[in-house]
Amino acid sequence: MTAPTLPPAQASHVAALHAALTQLDGVILGKGPQIRLAAACLLARGHLLIEDQPGVGKTTLAQALARTCGLHFRRVQFTADLLPADLTGVSVWDAPSSAFRFVEGPVFSELLLADEINRATPRTQGALLEAMEERQVSEGGVTRALPEPFFVIATQNPAAFVGTSPLPEAQLDRFLMTVTLGYPDVRAERQLLETGGRSLSVRELPAVLNAGMLIAMQAEVDAVHVAGPLLDYLQLLARATREHPGLTTGLSPRGLLALLAGARAWAYLHGRGMVLPEDVQAVFAPLATHRLSARAGVSVPDVIERLLRETPIP
């Protein structure tokens, strides 16, 4: 099947997007697939969770993405004593006006980096729930809309690390995708050593995109065509997760909608105006891994690989 190409106006957006990805490839060496998954997550209006140990480039990826996309960036280091108001903001008494004045917290940004999110208490982790799902903050009886676009990148240390609190399932479900950066390959690591990690400073990165372009791209992603047989394939995958004996929970309807949005974004990223089965397969593991629970002795990644191999394409 030949997928329809994008109209010229959208094609120019995709060209700019590819220029942005090329710039990011020069900063985060050897991590092209993860960079493209992060971009797809942003295009699908989702949020990204990066699970890995410190020092592999999680924070650098978030900063470089913000600079390249021309987005207002804020970073919050999550710690055990971080309070919800430290994220969302607080009303303070303004004596000259004899009224309370709301001071916005760092969540009022276009790209928020929640660094080491699982080092904070569940109460503080939960403060992001409304912001991530509803894209608004309620404080003092007043609801305030967050900027558009609004993209959260959260980093998470391995659960075995000291001082971590596991994210509850409801919080995990707010993330469209999870990715792992891992160690660089030999070639990328050698280049890192030869340049001392200064091949291209994040602070020097020019903005290739801007917020207005990204909002237009997100609308174009929503319009990517999905044929009936492709929807059948999505339902077959979801049913396979729900009926697999090694899984205790399968993909929910909300997870299925997330899979559709991620596949649309992946197709758009590759210049196609129609979703193909390979688009679904490309985003299925990053999207489903943190949403599926396995029985003892069962590996979720192994189950996902088997489901993709055995589920028939209509």
mmCIF file of N, CA and C in Angstrom, residues 184-276:
data_model
loop_
_atom_site.group_PDB
_atom_site.id
_atom_site.type_symbol
_atom_site.label_atom_id
_atom_site.label_comp_id
_atom_site.label_asym_id
_atom_site.label_seq_id
_atom_site.Cartn_x
_atom_site.Cartn_y
_atom_site.Cartn_z
ATOM 1 N N PRO A 184 25.866 5.228 25.243
ATOM 2 C CA PRO A 184 26.111 5.476 23.816
ATOM 3 C C PRO A 184 26.877 4.323 23.191
ATOM 4 N N ASP A 185 26.762 4.179 21.864
ATOM 5 C CA ASP A 185 27.558 3.152 21.195
ATOM 6 C C ASP A 185 29.020 3.600 21.154
ATOM 7 N N VAL A 186 29.897 2.705 20.693
ATOM 8 C CA VAL A 186 31.339 2.965 20.742
ATOM 9 C C VAL A 186 31.708 4.215 19.955
ATOM 10 N N ARG A 187 31.124 4.371 18.778
ATOM 11 C CA ARG A 187 31.462 5.515 17.932
ATOM 12 C C ARG A 187 31.026 6.825 18.568
ATOM 13 N N ALA A 188 29.796 6.861 19.086
ATOM 14 C CA ALA A 188 29.293 8.084 19.706
ATOM 15 C C ALA A 188 30.073 8.401 20.980
ATOM 16 N N GLU A 189 30.430 7.370 21.735
ATOM 17 C CA GLU A 189 31.191 7.596 22.965
ATOM 18 C C GLU A 189 32.590 8.131 22.655
ATOM 19 N N ARG A 190 33.205 7.634 21.578
ATOM 20 C CA ARG A 190 34.524 8.133 21.190
ATOM 21 C C ARG A 190 34.446 9.596 20.780
ATOM 22 N N GLN A 191 33.420 9.952 20.025
ATOM 23 C CA GLN A 191 33.248 11.353 19.630
ATOM 24 C C GLN A 191 33.027 12.223 20.853
ATOM 25 N N LEU A 192 32.311 11.684 21.834
ATOM 26 C CA LEU A 192 32.085 12.416 23.079
ATOM 27 C C LEU A 192 33.404 12.678 23.802
ATOM 28 N N LEU A 193 34.273 11.673 23.820
ATOM 29 C CA LEU A 193 35.565 11.822 24.487
ATOM 30 C C LEU A 193 36.465 12.798 23.735
ATOM 31 N N GLU A 194 36.459 12.734 22.411
ATOM 32 C CA GLU A 194 37.340 13.593 21.616
ATOM 33 C C GLU A 194 36.950 15.063 21.711
ATOM 34 N N THR A 195 35.677 15.330 21.892
ATOM 35 C CA THR A 195 35.216 16.721 21.993
ATOM 36 C C THR A 195 35.050 17.178 23.434
ATOM 37 N N GLY A 196 35.230 16.257 24.377
ATOM 38 C CA GLY A 196 35.018 16.615 25.778
ATOM 39 C C GLY A 196 33.579 16.935 26.092
ATOM 40 N N GLY A 197 32.662 16.424 25.248
ATOM 41 C CA GLY A 197 31.245 16.693 25.471
ATOM 42 C C GLY A 197 30.826 18.076 25.044
ATOM 43 N N ARG A 198 31.696 18.779 24.290
ATOM 44 C CA ARG A 198 31.403 20.165 23.925
ATOM 45 C C ARG A 198 31.292 20.323 22.409
ATOM 46 N N SER A 199 30.869 19.252 21.706
ATOM 47 C CA SER A 199 30.765 19.343 20.250
ATOM 48 C C SER A 199 29.774 20.430 19.833
ATOM 49 N N LEU A 200 28.713 20.589 20.595
ATOM 50 C CA LEU A 200 27.735 21.632 20.303
ATOM 51 C C LEU A 200 27.012 21.963 21.602
ATOM 52 N N SER A 201 27.254 23.153 22.139
ATOM 53 C CA SER A 201 26.668 23.532 23.410
ATOM 54 C C SER A 201 25.163 23.729 23.277
ATOM 55 N N VAL A 202 24.426 23.243 24.258
ATOM 56 C CA VAL A 202 22.972 23.398 24.233
ATOM 57 C C VAL A 202 22.592 24.874 24.248
ATOM 58 N N ARG A 203 23.338 25.668 24.984
ATOM 59 C CA ARG A 203 23.016 27.093 25.077
ATOM 60 C C ARG A 203 23.198 27.821 23.754
ATOM 61 N N GLU A 204 23.974 27.248 22.855
ATOM 62 C CA GLU A 204 24.235 27.902 21.574
ATOM 63 C C GLU A 204 23.280 27.442 20.479
ATOM 64 N N LEU A 205 22.395 26.535 20.789
ATOM 65 C CA LEU A 205 21.504 26.004 19.764
ATOM 66 C C LEU A 205 20.519 27.076 19.302
ATOM 67 N N PRO A 206 20.382 27.275 18.002
ATOM 68 C CA PRO A 206 19.366 28.209 17.498
ATOM 69 C C PRO A 206 17.993 27.546 17.470
ATOM 70 N N ALA A 207 16.956 28.353 17.512
ATOM 71 C CA ALA A 207 15.591 27.841 17.426
ATOM 72 C C ALA A 207 15.254 27.560 15.966
ATOM 73 N N VAL A 208 14.990 26.298 15.660
ATOM 74 C CA VAL A 208 14.611 25.917 14.306
ATOM 75 C C VAL A 208 13.096 26.017 14.130
ATOM 76 N N LEU A 209 12.356 25.734 15.199
ATOM 77 C CA LEU A 209 10.901 25.803 15.187
ATOM 78 C C LEU A 209 10.452 26.858 16.192
ATOM 79 N N ASN A 210 9.132 27.028 16.304
ATOM 80 C CA ASN A 210 8.584 27.900 17.342
ATOM 81 C C ASN A 210 7.241 27.339 17.785
ATOM 82 N N ALA A 211 6.673 27.933 18.821
ATOM 83 C CA ALA A 211 5.434 27.402 19.397
ATOM 84 C C ALA A 211 4.301 27.399 18.383
ATOM 85 N N GLY A 212 4.194 28.468 17.583
ATOM 86 C CA GLY A 212 3.131 28.528 16.587
ATOM 87 C C GLY A 212 3.236 27.421 15.561
ATOM 88 N N MET A 213 4.444 27.127 15.106
ATOM 89 C CA MET A 213 4.641 26.048 14.145
ATOM 90 C C MET A 213 4.271 24.702 14.754
ATOM 91 N N LEU A 214 4.642 24.499 16.002
ATOM 92 C CA LEU A 214 4.333 23.224 16.648
ATOM 93 C C LEU A 214 2.829 23.034 16.818
ATOM 94 N N ILE A 215 2.122 24.108 17.171
ATOM 95 C CA ILE A 215 0.666 24.004 17.296
ATOM 96 C C ILE A 215 0.040 23.651 15.951
ATOM 97 N N ALA A 216 0.538 24.256 14.878
ATOM 98 C CA ALA A 216 0.032 23.929 13.542
ATOM 99 C C ALA A 216 0.346 22.480 13.184
ATOM 100 N N MET A 217 1.535 22.010 13.529
ATOM 101 C CA MET A 217 1.910 20.631 13.261
ATOM 102 C C MET A 217 1.018 19.654 14.030
ATOM 103 N N GLN A 218 0.709 19.975 15.280
ATOM 104 C CA GLN A 218 -0.154 19.106 16.070
ATOM 105 C C GLN A 218 -1.535 18.977 15.439
ATOM 106 N N ALA A 219 -2.040 20.080 14.884
ATOM 107 C CA ALA A 219 -3.330 20.027 14.191
ATOM 108 C C ALA A 219 -3.224 19.178 12.929
ATOM 109 N N GLU A 220 -2.102 19.266 12.239
ATOM 110 C CA GLU A 220 -1.900 18.454 11.039
ATOM 111 C C GLU A 220 -1.781 16.975 11.378
ATOM 112 N N VAL A 221 -1.179 16.663 12.512
ATOM 113 C CA VAL A 221 -1.096 15.268 12.959
ATOM 114 C C VAL A 221 -2.493 14.707 13.193
ATOM 115 N N ASP A 222 -3.369 15.518 13.787
ATOM 116 C CA ASP A 222 -4.739 15.062 14.044
ATOM 117 C C ASP A 222 -5.468 14.703 12.752
ATOM 118 N N ALA A 223 -5.053 15.305 11.633
ATOM 119 C CA ALA A 223 -5.736 15.097 10.355
ATOM 120 C C ALA A 223 -5.141 13.960 9.539
ATOM 121 N N VAL A 224 -4.077 13.314 10.038
ATOM 122 C CA VAL A 224 -3.492 12.189 9.311
ATOM 123 C C VAL A 224 -4.530 11.070 9.199
ATOM 124 N N HIS A 225 -4.713 10.564 8.006
ATOM 125 C CA HIS A 225 -5.790 9.600 7.739
ATOM 126 C C HIS A 225 -5.509 8.238 8.368
ATOM 127 N N VAL A 226 -6.563 7.637 8.911
ATOM 128 C CA VAL A 226 -6.484 6.285 9.470
ATOM 129 C C VAL A 226 -7.595 5.458 8.830
ATOM 130 N N ALA A 227 -7.240 4.423 8.095
ATOM 131 C CA ALA A 227 -8.213 3.582 7.401
ATOM 132 C C ALA A 227 -8.854 2.586 8.360
ATOM 133 N N GLY A 228 -9.995 2.061 7.963
ATOM 134 C CA GLY A 228 -10.709 1.101 8.785
ATOM 135 C C GLY A 228 -9.893 -0.127 9.145
ATOM 136 N N PRO A 229 -9.206 -0.767 8.184
ATOM 137 C CA PRO A 229 -8.390 -1.931 8.534
ATOM 138 C C PRO A 229 -7.299 -1.621 9.554
ATOM 139 N N LEU A 230 -6.779 -0.383 9.539
ATOM 140 C CA LEU A 230 -5.764 -0.014 10.528
ATOM 141 C C LEU A 230 -6.384 0.051 11.920
ATOM 142 N N LEU A 231 -7.622 0.559 12.017
ATOM 143 C CA LEU A 231 -8.319 0.558 13.305
ATOM 144 C C LEU A 231 -8.571 -0.872 13.771
ATOM 145 N N ASP A 232 -8.863 -1.773 12.835
ATOM 146 C CA ASP A 232 -9.015 -3.187 13.186
ATOM 147 C C ASP A 232 -7.730 -3.724 13.804
ATOM 148 N N TYR A 233 -6.594 -3.333 13.228
ATOM 149 C CA TYR A 233 -5.290 -3.788 13.733
ATOM 150 C C TYR A 233 -5.046 -3.278 15.159
ATOM 151 N N LEU A 234 -5.399 -2.019 15.403
ATOM 152 C CA LEU A 234 -5.256 -1.470 16.748
ATOM 153 C C LEU A 234 -6.083 -2.263 17.754
ATOM 154 N N GLN A 235 -7.306 -2.587 17.388
ATOM 155 C CA GLN A 235 -8.175 -3.337 18.290
ATOM 156 C C GLN A 235 -7.667 -4.754 18.522
ATOM 157 N N LEU A 236 -7.102 -5.358 17.491
ATOM 158 C CA LEU A 236 -6.539 -6.696 17.655
ATOM 159 C C LEU A 236 -5.357 -6.679 18.626
ATOM 160 N N LEU A 237 -4.513 -5.655 18.521
ATOM 161 C CA LEU A 237 -3.382 -5.533 19.443
ATOM 162 C C LEU A 237 -3.863 -5.332 20.885
ATOM 163 N N ALA A 238 -4.853 -4.459 21.051
ATOM 164 C CA ALA A 238 -5.375 -4.211 22.390
ATOM 165 C C ALA A 238 -5.985 -5.481 22.977
ATOM 166 N N ARG A 239 -6.746 -6.198 22.170
ATOM 167 C CA ARG A 239 -7.370 -7.431 22.651
ATOM 168 C C ARG A 239 -6.310 -8.472 23.013
ATOM 169 N N ALA A 240 -5.238 -8.514 22.235
ATOM 170 C CA ALA A 240 -4.166 -9.474 22.509
ATOM 171 C C ALA A 240 -3.526 -9.195 23.870
ATOM 172 N N THR A 241 -3.362 -7.899 24.236
ATOM 173 C CA THR A 241 -2.795 -7.589 25.548
ATOM 174 C C THR A 241 -3.759 -7.966 26.671
ATOM 175 N N ARG A 242 -5.056 -7.835 26.418
ATOM 176 C CA ARG A 242 -6.040 -8.123 27.459
ATOM 177 C C ARG A 242 -6.233 -9.622 27.680
ATOM 178 N N GLU A 243 -5.946 -10.398 26.656
ATOM 179 C CA GLU A 243 -6.185 -11.836 26.748
ATOM 180 C C GLU A 243 -4.912 -12.639 26.988
ATOM 181 N N HIS A 244 -3.753 -11.986 27.009
ATOM 182 C CA HIS A 244 -2.501 -12.716 27.186
ATOM 183 C C HIS A 244 -2.408 -13.257 28.617
ATOM 184 N N PRO A 245 -2.114 -14.536 28.790
ATOM 185 C CA PRO A 245 -2.092 -15.127 30.137
ATOM 186 C C PRO A 245 -0.978 -14.596 31.030
ATOM 187 N N GLY A 246 0.068 -14.017 30.440
ATOM 188 C CA GLY A 246 1.169 -13.506 31.240
ATOM 189 C C GLY A 246 0.974 -12.093 31.739
ATOM 190 N N LEU A 247 -0.107 -11.425 31.299
ATOM 191 C CA LEU A 247 -0.370 -10.041 31.698
ATOM 192 C C LEU A 247 -1.566 -9.984 32.630
ATOM 193 N N THR A 248 -1.462 -9.163 33.666
ATOM 194 C CA THR A 248 -2.583 -8.982 34.591
ATOM 195 C C THR A 248 -3.489 -7.842 34.161
ATOM 196 N N THR A 249 -2.962 -6.892 33.427
ATOM 197 C CA THR A 249 -3.770 -5.801 32.879
ATOM 198 C C THR A 249 -3.375 -5.582 31.424
ATOM 199 N N GLY A 250 -4.360 -5.292 30.578
ATOM 200 C CA GLY A 250 -4.105 -5.026 29.177
ATOM 201 C C GLY A 250 -4.207 -3.550 28.868
ATOM 202 N N LEU A 251 -4.188 -3.245 27.607
ATOM 203 C CA LEU A 251 -4.242 -1.857 27.163
ATOM 204 C C LEU A 251 -5.670 -1.333 27.326
ATOM 205 N N SER A 252 -5.816 -0.215 28.020
ATOM 206 C CA SER A 252 -7.132 0.374 28.267
ATOM 207 C C SER A 252 -7.604 1.146 27.040
ATOM 208 N N PRO A 253 -8.901 1.528 27.006
ATOM 209 C CA PRO A 253 -9.369 2.374 25.894
ATOM 210 C C PRO A 253 -8.583 3.673 25.772
ATOM 211 N N ARG A 254 -8.217 4.277 26.914
ATOM 212 C CA ARG A 254 -7.411 5.492 26.830
ATOM 213 C C ARG A 254 -6.034 5.187 26.254
ATOM 214 N N GLY A 255 -5.468 4.036 26.621
ATOM 215 C CA GLY A 255 -4.192 3.635 26.044
ATOM 216 C C GLY A 255 -4.297 3.392 24.553
ATOM 217 N N LEU A 256 -5.445 2.856 24.112
ATOM 218 C CA LEU A 256 -5.657 2.615 22.690
ATOM 219 C C LEU A 256 -5.735 3.932 21.919
ATOM 220 N N LEU A 257 -6.410 4.932 22.492
ATOM 221 C CA LEU A 257 -6.444 6.252 21.859
ATOM 222 C C LEU A 257 -5.048 6.864 21.799
ATOM 223 N N ALA A 258 -4.266 6.633 22.846
ATOM 224 C CA ALA A 258 -2.885 7.127 22.849
ATOM 225 C C ALA A 258 -2.068 6.453 21.757
ATOM 226 N N LEU A 259 -2.295 5.160 21.541
ATOM 227 C CA LEU A 259 -1.592 4.440 20.484
ATOM 228 C C LEU A 259 -1.939 5.008 19.112
ATOM 229 N N LEU A 260 -3.194 5.344 18.912
ATOM 230 C CA LEU A 260 -3.613 5.949 17.655
ATOM 231 C C LEU A 260 -2.938 7.297 17.445
ATOM 232 N N ALA A 261 -2.898 8.122 18.495
ATOM 233 C CA ALA A 261 -2.259 9.436 18.379
ATOM 234 C C ALA A 261 -0.769 9.302 18.111
ATOM 235 N N GLY A 262 -0.114 8.370 18.795
ATOM 236 C CA GLY A 262 1.313 8.169 18.577
ATOM 237 C C GLY A 262 1.622 7.678 17.175
ATOM 238 N N ALA A 263 0.777 6.775 16.642
ATOM 239 C CA ALA A 263 0.985 6.264 15.283
ATOM 240 C C ALA A 263 0.787 7.367 14.258
ATOM 241 N N ARG A 264 -0.200 8.227 14.472
ATOM 242 C CA ARG A 264 -0.408 9.366 13.567
ATOM 243 C C ARG A 264 0.833 10.274 13.551
ATOM 244 N N ALA A 265 1.364 10.550 14.742
ATOM 245 C CA ALA A 265 2.538 11.423 14.829
ATOM 246 C C ALA A 265 3.741 10.786 14.145
ATOM 247 N N TRP A 266 3.909 9.470 14.287
ATOM 248 C CA TRP A 266 5.044 8.790 13.664
ATOM 249 C C TRP A 266 4.918 8.826 12.138
ATOM 250 N N ALA A 267 3.697 8.629 11.629
ATOM 251 C CA ALA A 267 3.480 8.712 10.183
ATOM 252 C C ALA A 267 3.794 10.120 9.679
ATOM 253 N N TYR A 268 3.330 11.136 10.400
ATOM 254 C CA TYR A 268 3.573 12.533 10.009
ATOM 255 C C TYR A 268 5.070 12.835 10.014
ATOM 256 N N LEU A 269 5.749 12.322 11.024
ATOM 257 C CA LEU A 269 7.187 12.541 11.159
ATOM 258 C C LEU A 269 7.948 12.000 9.953
ATOM 259 N N HIS A 270 7.388 10.983 9.319
ATOM 260 C CA HIS A 270 8.035 10.368 8.164
ATOM 261 C C HIS A 270 7.396 10.808 6.841
ATOM 262 N N GLY A 271 6.658 11.917 6.886
ATOM 263 C CA GLY A 271 6.153 12.521 5.666
ATOM 264 C C GLY A 271 4.993 11.800 5.023
ATOM 265 N N ARG A 272 4.233 11.045 5.798
ATOM 266 C CA ARG A 272 3.093 10.317 5.245
ATOM 267 C C ARG A 272 1.786 10.925 5.744
ATOM 268 N N GLY A 273 0.793 10.947 4.878
ATOM 269 C CA GLY A 273 -0.521 11.458 5.246
ATOM 270 C C GLY A 273 -1.485 10.375 5.668
ATOM 271 N N MET A 274 -0.977 9.154 5.855
ATOM 272 C CA MET A 274 -1.818 8.017 6.225
ATOM 273 C C MET A 274 -1.023 7.110 7.141
ATOM 274 N N VAL A 275 -1.683 6.563 8.168
ATOM 275 C CA VAL A 275 -1.013 5.671 9.110
ATOM 276 C C VAL A 275 -0.912 4.272 8.507
ATOM 277 N N LEU A 276 0.285 3.694 8.588
ATOM 278 C CA LEU A 276 0.532 2.338 8.139
ATOM 279 C C LEU A 276 0.788 1.428 9.351
#
